[in-house]
mmCIF file of C-alpha atoms in Angstrom:
data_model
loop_
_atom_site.group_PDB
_atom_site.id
_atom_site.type_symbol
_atom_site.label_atom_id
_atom_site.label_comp_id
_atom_site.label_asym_id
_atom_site.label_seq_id
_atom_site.Cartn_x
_atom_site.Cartn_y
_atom_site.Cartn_z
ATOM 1 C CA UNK A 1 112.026 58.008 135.963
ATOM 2 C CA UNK A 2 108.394 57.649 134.578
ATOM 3 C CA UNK A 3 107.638 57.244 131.039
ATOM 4 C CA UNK A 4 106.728 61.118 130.242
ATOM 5 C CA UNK A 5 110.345 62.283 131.976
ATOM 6 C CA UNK A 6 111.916 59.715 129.741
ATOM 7 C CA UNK A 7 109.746 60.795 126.512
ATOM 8 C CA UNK A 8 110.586 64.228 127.421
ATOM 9 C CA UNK A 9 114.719 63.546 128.073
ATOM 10 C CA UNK A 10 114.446 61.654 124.825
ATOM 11 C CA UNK A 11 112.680 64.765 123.294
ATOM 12 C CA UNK A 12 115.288 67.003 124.232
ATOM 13 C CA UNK A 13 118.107 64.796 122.995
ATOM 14 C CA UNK A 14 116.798 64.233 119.402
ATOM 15 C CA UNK A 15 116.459 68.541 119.606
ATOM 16 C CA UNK A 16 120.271 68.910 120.670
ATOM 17 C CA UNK A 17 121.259 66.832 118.028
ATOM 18 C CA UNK A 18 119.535 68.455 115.533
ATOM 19 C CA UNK A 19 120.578 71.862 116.465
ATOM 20 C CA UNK A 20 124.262 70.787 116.672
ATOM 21 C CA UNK A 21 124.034 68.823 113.190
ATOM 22 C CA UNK A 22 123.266 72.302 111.306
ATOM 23 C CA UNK A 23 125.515 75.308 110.350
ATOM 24 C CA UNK A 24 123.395 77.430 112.684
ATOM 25 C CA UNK A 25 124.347 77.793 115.994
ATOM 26 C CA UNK A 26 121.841 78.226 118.726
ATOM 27 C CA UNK A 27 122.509 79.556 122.349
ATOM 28 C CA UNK A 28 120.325 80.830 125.288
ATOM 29 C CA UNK A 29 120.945 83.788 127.633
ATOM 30 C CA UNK A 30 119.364 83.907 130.679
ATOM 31 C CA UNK A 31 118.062 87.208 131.126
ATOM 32 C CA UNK A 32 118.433 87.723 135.098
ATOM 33 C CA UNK A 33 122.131 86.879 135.268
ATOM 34 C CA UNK A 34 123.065 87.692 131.422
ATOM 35 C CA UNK A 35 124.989 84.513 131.637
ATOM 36 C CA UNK A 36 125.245 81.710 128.517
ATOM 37 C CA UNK A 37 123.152 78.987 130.335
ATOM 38 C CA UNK A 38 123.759 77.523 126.813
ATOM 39 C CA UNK A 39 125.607 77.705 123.043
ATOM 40 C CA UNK A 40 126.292 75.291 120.386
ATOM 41 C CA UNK A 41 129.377 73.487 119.844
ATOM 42 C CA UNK A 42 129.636 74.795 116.595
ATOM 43 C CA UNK A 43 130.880 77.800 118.103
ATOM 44 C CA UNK A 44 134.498 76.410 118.209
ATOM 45 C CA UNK A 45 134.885 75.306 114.500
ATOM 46 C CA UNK A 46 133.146 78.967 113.172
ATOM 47 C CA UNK A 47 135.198 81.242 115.529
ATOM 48 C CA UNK A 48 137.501 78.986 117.363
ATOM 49 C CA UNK A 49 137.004 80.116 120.747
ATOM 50 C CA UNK A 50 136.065 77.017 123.043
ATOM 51 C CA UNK A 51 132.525 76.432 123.702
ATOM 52 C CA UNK A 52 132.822 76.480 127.398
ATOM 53 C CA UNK A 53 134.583 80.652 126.634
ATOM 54 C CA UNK A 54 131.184 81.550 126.634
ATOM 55 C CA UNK A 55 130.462 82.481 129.607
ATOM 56 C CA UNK A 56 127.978 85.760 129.733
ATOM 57 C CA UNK A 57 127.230 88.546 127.244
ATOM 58 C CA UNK A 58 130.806 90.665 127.889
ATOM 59 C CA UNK A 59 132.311 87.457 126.113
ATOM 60 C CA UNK A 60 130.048 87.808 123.494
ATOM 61 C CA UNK A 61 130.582 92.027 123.350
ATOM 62 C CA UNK A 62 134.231 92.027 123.636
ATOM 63 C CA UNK A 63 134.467 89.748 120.852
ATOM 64 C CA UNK A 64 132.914 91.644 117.952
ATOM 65 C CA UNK A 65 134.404 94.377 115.457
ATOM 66 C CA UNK A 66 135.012 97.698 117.423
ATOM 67 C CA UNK A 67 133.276 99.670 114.682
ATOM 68 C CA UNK A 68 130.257 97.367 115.178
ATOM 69 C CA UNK A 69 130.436 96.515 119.481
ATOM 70 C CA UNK A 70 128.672 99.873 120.299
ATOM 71 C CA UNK A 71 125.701 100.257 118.172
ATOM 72 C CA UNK A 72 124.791 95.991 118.028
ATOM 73 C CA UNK A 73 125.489 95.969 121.542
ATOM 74 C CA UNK A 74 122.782 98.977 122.411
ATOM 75 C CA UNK A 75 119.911 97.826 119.616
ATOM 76 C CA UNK A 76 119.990 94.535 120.717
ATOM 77 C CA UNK A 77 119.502 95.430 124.460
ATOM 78 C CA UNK A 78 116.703 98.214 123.594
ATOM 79 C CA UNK A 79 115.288 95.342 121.494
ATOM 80 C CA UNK A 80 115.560 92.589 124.449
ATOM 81 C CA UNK A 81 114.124 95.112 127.113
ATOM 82 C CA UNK A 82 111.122 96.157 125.185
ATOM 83 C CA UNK A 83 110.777 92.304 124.361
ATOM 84 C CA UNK A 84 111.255 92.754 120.677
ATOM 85 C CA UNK A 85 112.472 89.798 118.255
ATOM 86 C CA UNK A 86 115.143 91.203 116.372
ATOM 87 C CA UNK A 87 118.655 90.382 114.424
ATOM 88 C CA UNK A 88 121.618 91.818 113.986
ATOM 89 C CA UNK A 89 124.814 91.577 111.992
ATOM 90 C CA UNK A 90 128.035 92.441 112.735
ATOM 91 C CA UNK A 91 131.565 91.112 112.736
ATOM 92 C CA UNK A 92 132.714 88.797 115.265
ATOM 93 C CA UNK A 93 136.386 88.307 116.187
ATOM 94 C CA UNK A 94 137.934 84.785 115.773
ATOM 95 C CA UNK A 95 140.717 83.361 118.031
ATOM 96 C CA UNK A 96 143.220 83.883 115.224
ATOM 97 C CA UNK A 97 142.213 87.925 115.349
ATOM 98 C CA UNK A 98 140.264 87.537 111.930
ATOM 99 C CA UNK A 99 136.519 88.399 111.673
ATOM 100 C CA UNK A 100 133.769 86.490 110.587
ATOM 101 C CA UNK A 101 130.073 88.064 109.529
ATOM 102 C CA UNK A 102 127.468 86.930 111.745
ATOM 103 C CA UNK A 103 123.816 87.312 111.442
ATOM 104 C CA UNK A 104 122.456 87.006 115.208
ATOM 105 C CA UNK A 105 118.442 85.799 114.943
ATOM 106 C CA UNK A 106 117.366 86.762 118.158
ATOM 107 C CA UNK A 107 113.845 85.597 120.595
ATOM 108 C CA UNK A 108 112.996 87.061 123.632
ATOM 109 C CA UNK A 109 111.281 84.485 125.529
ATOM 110 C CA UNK A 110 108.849 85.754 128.340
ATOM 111 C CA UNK A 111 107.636 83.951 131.906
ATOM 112 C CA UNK A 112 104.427 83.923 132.950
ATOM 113 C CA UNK A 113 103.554 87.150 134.219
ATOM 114 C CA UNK A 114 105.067 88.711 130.905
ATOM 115 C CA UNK A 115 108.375 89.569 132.241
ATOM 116 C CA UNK A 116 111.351 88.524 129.468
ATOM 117 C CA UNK A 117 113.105 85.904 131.327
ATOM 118 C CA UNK A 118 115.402 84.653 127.909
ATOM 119 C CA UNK A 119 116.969 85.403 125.082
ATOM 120 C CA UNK A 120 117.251 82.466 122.636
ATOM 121 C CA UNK A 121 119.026 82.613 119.220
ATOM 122 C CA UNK A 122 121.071 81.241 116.397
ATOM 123 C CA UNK A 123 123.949 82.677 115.209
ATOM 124 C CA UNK A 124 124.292 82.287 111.263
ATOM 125 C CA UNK A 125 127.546 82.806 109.046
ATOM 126 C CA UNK A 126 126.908 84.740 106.559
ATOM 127 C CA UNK A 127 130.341 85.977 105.085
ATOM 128 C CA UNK A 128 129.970 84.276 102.094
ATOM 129 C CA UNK A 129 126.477 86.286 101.708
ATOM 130 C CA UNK A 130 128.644 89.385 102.515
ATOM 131 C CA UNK A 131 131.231 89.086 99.957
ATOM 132 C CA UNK A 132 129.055 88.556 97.578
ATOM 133 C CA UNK A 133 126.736 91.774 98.557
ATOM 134 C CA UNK A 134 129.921 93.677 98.326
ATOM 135 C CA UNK A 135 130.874 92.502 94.571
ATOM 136 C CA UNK A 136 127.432 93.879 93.793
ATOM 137 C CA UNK A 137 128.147 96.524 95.235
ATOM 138 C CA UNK A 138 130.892 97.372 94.120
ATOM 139 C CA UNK A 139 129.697 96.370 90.370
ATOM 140 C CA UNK A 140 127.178 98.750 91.068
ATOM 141 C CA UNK A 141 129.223 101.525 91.942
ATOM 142 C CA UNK A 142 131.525 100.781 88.901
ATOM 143 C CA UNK A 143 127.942 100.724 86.472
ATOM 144 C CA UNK A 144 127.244 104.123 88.191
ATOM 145 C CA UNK A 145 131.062 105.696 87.124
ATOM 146 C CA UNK A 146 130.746 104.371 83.770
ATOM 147 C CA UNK A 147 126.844 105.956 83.596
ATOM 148 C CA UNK A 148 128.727 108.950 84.789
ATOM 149 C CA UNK A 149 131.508 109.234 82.622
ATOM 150 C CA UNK A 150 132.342 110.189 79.215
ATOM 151 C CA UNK A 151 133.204 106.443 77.046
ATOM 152 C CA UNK A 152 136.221 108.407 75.257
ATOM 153 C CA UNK A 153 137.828 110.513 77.295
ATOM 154 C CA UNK A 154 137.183 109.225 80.552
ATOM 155 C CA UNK A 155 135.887 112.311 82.344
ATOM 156 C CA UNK A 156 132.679 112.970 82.666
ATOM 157 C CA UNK A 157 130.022 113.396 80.787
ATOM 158 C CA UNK A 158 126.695 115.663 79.916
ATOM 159 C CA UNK A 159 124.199 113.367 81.976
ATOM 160 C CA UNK A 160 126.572 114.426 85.133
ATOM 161 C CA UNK A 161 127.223 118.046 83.981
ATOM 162 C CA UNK A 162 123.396 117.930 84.132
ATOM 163 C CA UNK A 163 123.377 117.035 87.724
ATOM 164 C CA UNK A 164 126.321 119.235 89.240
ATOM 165 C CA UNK A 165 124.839 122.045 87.617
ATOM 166 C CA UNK A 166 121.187 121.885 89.310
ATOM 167 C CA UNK A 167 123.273 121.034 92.820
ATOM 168 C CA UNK A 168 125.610 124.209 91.977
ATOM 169 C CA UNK A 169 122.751 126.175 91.009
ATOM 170 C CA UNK A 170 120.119 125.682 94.029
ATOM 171 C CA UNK A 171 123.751 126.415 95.984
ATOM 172 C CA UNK A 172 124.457 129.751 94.431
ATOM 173 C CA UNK A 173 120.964 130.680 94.964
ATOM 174 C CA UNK A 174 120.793 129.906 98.432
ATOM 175 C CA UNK A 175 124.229 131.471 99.522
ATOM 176 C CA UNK A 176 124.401 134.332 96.644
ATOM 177 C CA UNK A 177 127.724 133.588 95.882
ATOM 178 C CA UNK A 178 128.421 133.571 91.947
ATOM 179 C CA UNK A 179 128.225 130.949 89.590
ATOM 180 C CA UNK A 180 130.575 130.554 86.453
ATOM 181 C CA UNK A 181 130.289 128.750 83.328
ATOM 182 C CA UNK A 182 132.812 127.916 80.250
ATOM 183 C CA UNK A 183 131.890 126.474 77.580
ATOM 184 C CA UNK A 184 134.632 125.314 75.314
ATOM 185 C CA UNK A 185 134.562 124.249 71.864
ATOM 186 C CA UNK A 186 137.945 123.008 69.478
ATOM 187 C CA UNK A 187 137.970 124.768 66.235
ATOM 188 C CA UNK A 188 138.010 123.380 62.957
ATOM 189 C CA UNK A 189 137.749 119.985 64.513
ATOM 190 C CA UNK A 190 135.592 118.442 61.205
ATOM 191 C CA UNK A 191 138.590 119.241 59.362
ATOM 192 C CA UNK A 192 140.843 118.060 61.814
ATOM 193 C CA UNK A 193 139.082 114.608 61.303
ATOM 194 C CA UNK A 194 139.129 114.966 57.894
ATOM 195 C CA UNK A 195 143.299 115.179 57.772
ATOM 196 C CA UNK A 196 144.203 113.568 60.079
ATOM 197 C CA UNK A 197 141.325 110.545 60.326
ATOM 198 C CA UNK A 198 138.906 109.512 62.952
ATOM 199 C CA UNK A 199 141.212 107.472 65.083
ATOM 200 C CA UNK A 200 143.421 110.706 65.418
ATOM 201 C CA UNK A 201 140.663 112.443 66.090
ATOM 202 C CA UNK A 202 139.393 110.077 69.131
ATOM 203 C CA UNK A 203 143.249 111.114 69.984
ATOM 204 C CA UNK A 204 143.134 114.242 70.200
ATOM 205 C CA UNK A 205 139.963 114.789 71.930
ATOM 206 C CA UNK A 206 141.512 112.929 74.968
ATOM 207 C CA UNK A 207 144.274 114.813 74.951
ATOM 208 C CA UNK A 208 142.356 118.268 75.051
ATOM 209 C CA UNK A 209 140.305 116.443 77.266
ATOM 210 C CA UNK A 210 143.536 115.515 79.884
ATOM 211 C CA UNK A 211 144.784 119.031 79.428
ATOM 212 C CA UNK A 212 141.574 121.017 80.096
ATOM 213 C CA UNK A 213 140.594 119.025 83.361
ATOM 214 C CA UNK A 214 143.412 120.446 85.062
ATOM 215 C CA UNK A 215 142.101 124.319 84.453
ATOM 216 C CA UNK A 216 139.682 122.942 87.364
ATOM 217 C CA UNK A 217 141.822 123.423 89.966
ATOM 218 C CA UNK A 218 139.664 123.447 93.341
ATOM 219 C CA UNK A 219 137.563 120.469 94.269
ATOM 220 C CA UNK A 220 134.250 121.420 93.454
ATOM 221 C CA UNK A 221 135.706 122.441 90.340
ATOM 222 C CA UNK A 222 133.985 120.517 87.608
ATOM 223 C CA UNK A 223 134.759 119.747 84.230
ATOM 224 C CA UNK A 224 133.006 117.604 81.551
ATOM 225 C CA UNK A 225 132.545 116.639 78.038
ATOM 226 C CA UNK A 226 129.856 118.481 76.849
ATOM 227 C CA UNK A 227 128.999 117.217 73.664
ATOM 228 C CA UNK A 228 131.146 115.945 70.104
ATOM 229 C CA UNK A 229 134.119 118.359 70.509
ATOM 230 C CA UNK A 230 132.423 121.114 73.396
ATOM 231 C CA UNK A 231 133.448 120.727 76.855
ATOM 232 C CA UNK A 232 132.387 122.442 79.875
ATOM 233 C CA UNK A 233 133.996 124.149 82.979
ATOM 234 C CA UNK A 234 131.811 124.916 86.206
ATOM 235 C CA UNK A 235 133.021 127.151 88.739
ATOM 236 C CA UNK A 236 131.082 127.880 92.056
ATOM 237 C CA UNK A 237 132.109 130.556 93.849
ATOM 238 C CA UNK A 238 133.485 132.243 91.294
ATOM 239 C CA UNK A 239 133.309 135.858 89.913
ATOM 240 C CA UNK A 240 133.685 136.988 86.285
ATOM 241 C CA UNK A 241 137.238 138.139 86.173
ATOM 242 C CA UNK A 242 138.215 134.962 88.250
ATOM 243 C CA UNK A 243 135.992 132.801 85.481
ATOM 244 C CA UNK A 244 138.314 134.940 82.275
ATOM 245 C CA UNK A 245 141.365 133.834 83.975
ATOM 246 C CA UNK A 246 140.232 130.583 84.388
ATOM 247 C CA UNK A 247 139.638 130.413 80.384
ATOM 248 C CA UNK A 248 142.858 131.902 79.639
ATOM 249 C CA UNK A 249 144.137 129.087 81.556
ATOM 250 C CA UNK A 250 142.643 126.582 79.733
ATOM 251 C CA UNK A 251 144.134 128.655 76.541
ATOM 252 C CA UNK A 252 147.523 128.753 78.187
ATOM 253 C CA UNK A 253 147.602 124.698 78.722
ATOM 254 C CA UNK A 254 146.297 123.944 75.263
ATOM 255 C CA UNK A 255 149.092 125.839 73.388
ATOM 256 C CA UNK A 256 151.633 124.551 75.509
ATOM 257 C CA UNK A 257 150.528 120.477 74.361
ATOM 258 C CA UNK A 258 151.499 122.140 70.963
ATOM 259 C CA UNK A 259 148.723 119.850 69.490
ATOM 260 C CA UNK A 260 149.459 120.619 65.161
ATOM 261 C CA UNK A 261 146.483 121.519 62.833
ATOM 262 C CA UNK A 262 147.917 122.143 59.724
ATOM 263 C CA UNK A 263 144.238 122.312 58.396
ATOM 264 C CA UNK A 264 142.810 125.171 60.551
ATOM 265 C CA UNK A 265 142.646 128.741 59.404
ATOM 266 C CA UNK A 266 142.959 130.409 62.449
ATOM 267 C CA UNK A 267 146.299 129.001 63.843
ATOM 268 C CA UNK A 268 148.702 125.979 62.854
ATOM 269 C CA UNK A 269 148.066 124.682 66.462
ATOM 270 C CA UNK A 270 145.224 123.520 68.032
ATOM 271 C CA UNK A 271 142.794 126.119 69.363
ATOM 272 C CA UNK A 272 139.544 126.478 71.509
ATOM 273 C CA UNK A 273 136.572 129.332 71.492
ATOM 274 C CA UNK A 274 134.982 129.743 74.509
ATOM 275 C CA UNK A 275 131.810 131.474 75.868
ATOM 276 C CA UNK A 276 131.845 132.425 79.652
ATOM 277 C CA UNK A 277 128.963 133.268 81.778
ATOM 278 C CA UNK A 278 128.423 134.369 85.607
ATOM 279 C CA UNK A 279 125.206 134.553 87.354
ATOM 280 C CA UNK A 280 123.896 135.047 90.831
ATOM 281 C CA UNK A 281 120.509 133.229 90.503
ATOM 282 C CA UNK A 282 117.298 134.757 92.312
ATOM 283 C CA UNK A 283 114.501 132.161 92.355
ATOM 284 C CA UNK A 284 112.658 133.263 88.947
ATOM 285 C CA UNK A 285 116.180 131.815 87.199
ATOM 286 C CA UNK A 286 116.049 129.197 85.173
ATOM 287 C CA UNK A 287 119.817 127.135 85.028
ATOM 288 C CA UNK A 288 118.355 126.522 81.023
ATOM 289 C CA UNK A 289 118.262 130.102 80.548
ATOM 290 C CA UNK A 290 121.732 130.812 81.618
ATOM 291 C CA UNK A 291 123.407 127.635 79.860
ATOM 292 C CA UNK A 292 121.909 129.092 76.557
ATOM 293 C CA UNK A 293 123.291 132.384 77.053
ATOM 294 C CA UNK A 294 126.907 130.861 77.652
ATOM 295 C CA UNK A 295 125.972 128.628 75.079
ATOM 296 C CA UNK A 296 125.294 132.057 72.570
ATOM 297 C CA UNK A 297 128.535 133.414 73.506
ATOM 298 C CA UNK A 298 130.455 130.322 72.369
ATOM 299 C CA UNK A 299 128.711 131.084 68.927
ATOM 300 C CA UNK A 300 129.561 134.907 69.303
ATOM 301 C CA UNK A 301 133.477 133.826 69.487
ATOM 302 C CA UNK A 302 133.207 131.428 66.364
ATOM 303 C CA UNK A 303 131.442 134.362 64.514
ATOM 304 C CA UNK A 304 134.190 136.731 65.371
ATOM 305 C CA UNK A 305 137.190 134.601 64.383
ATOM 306 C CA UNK A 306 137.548 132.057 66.550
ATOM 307 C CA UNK A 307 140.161 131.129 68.918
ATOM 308 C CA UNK A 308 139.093 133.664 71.802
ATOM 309 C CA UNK A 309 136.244 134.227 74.410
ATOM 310 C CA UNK A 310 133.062 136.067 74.801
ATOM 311 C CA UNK A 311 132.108 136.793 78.427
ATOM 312 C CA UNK A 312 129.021 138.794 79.828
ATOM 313 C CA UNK A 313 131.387 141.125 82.274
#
């Protein structure tokens, strides 16, 4: 052997160990035959299938996630064939029949006349990366409830009312089915607060808060806490008689929690005004517009007495 083969041999040794001696593990495809013509030994300890298991790409596609297999399998070969680097991650299967997250950096190595003649990698573990993307994740779902949702009562709150209401809106103009609005407010609440104290007060407000979330009975149903001691109701799809019952409902399931006010004029148990609005909306309606009319009712049934609802049928 002359001095160059022996510089290169030497070459290639110090480069195996160095790729064995990390966490990454490299491996080599040959294009042609889609056989392993080479992958680390690290293989074993990370998945636990034996290094010499390898054999061609079907060992590496049958042993990765069935939710991932199909769609890693096809991007990485579109990627190979048009001889783009790429990576991928997915979850490969271990010999115990756990899964592991992988991050697969892939080259595509080309001969001489341009053709791709490898594919060269490393495969990187990256579950610990994943867990920790799915904690924020899932903190950031949690920060978007609680953004969402009313602090006191738990359901939620104006800044979501907001949003449902522009989504249920644009939908009621585009299909022309109706749209239906309560607004509900508790009467004599100050005065509730003032006999019975704040903390009572916080009580009570989650109770009427429990009770009237189940007048929504359908799923796009929506109910929230308006503002103080108003809530709302919104009702796609539904027509003014169907919004009154709906109301009366809510009446119905208040007096039944038998919730005592001893300080209120209108009733010794706990009561509710309500203003109730339906609208078809053409394009020259503005959702502002109609939530102030609802809202105008609401005033209409405190000016009248209280406990009751004005509606625009």
């Amino acid at each position: 052997m002359n001095n160059i083969a022996i510089e290169i041999a030497q070459d290639s040794a110090v480069y195996k160990t160095l790729l064995e001696s990390t966490k990454a593990i490299p491996w080599k495809i040959d294009w042609k035959t889609m056989a392993f013509t080479y992958i680390g030994p690290q293989i074993e300890q990370l998945l636990g299938w034996r290094q010499d298991s390898w054999l061609s790409v079907d060992d590496w596609a049958t042993r990765m996630h069935p939710e991932d297999r199909e769609w890693v399998v096809n991007f990485c070969v579109s990627q190979s064939q048009s001889g783009t680097d790429h990576e991928a991650d997915y979850r490969a299967l271990t010999a115990d029949g756990d899964y592991v997250w992988i991050r697969d950096v892939v080259h595509v190595a080309r001969d001489e006349n341009g053709e791709v003649e490898a594919l060269i990698g490393f495969m990187f573990d990256i579950s610990e990366r994943k867990k920790t993307e799915e904690k924020l994740k899932s903190l950031q779902r949690e920060l978007e409830e609680l953004s969402f949702k009313d602090g006191l009562t738990g359901v939620a709150n104006r800044r979501m009312f907001d949003s449902i209401l522009q989504l249920e809106w644009t939908n009621s103009r585009r299909t022309g089915q109706p749209l239906s609005l309560i607004l509900l407010d508790i009467d004599y609440f100050k005065q509730y607060n003032d006999h019975y104290g704040h903390i009572a007060g916080d009580d009570c407000l989650k109770r009427v808060a429990k009770v009237l979330s189940g007048a929504a009975a359908r799923s796009r149903d929506f109910f929230a806490r308006y503002g103080g001691e108003e809530f709302i109701l919104v009702l796609p799809e539904t027509d003014a008689k169907a919004a009154e019952r709906v109301a009366e409902r809510c009446r119905a399931l208040l007096f039944k929690e038998q919730i005592v006010h001893a300080t209120s004029p209108v009733s010794q148990i706990l009561t509710i005004s309500m203003g109730i609005g339906t609208a078809v909306p053409s394009q020259q309606d503005d959702p502002r517009d109609f939530l102030d009319a609802v809202d105008r009712r609401l005033y209409q049934a405190k000016e009248q007495g209280r406990n009751r609802s004005i509606t625009n049928s």
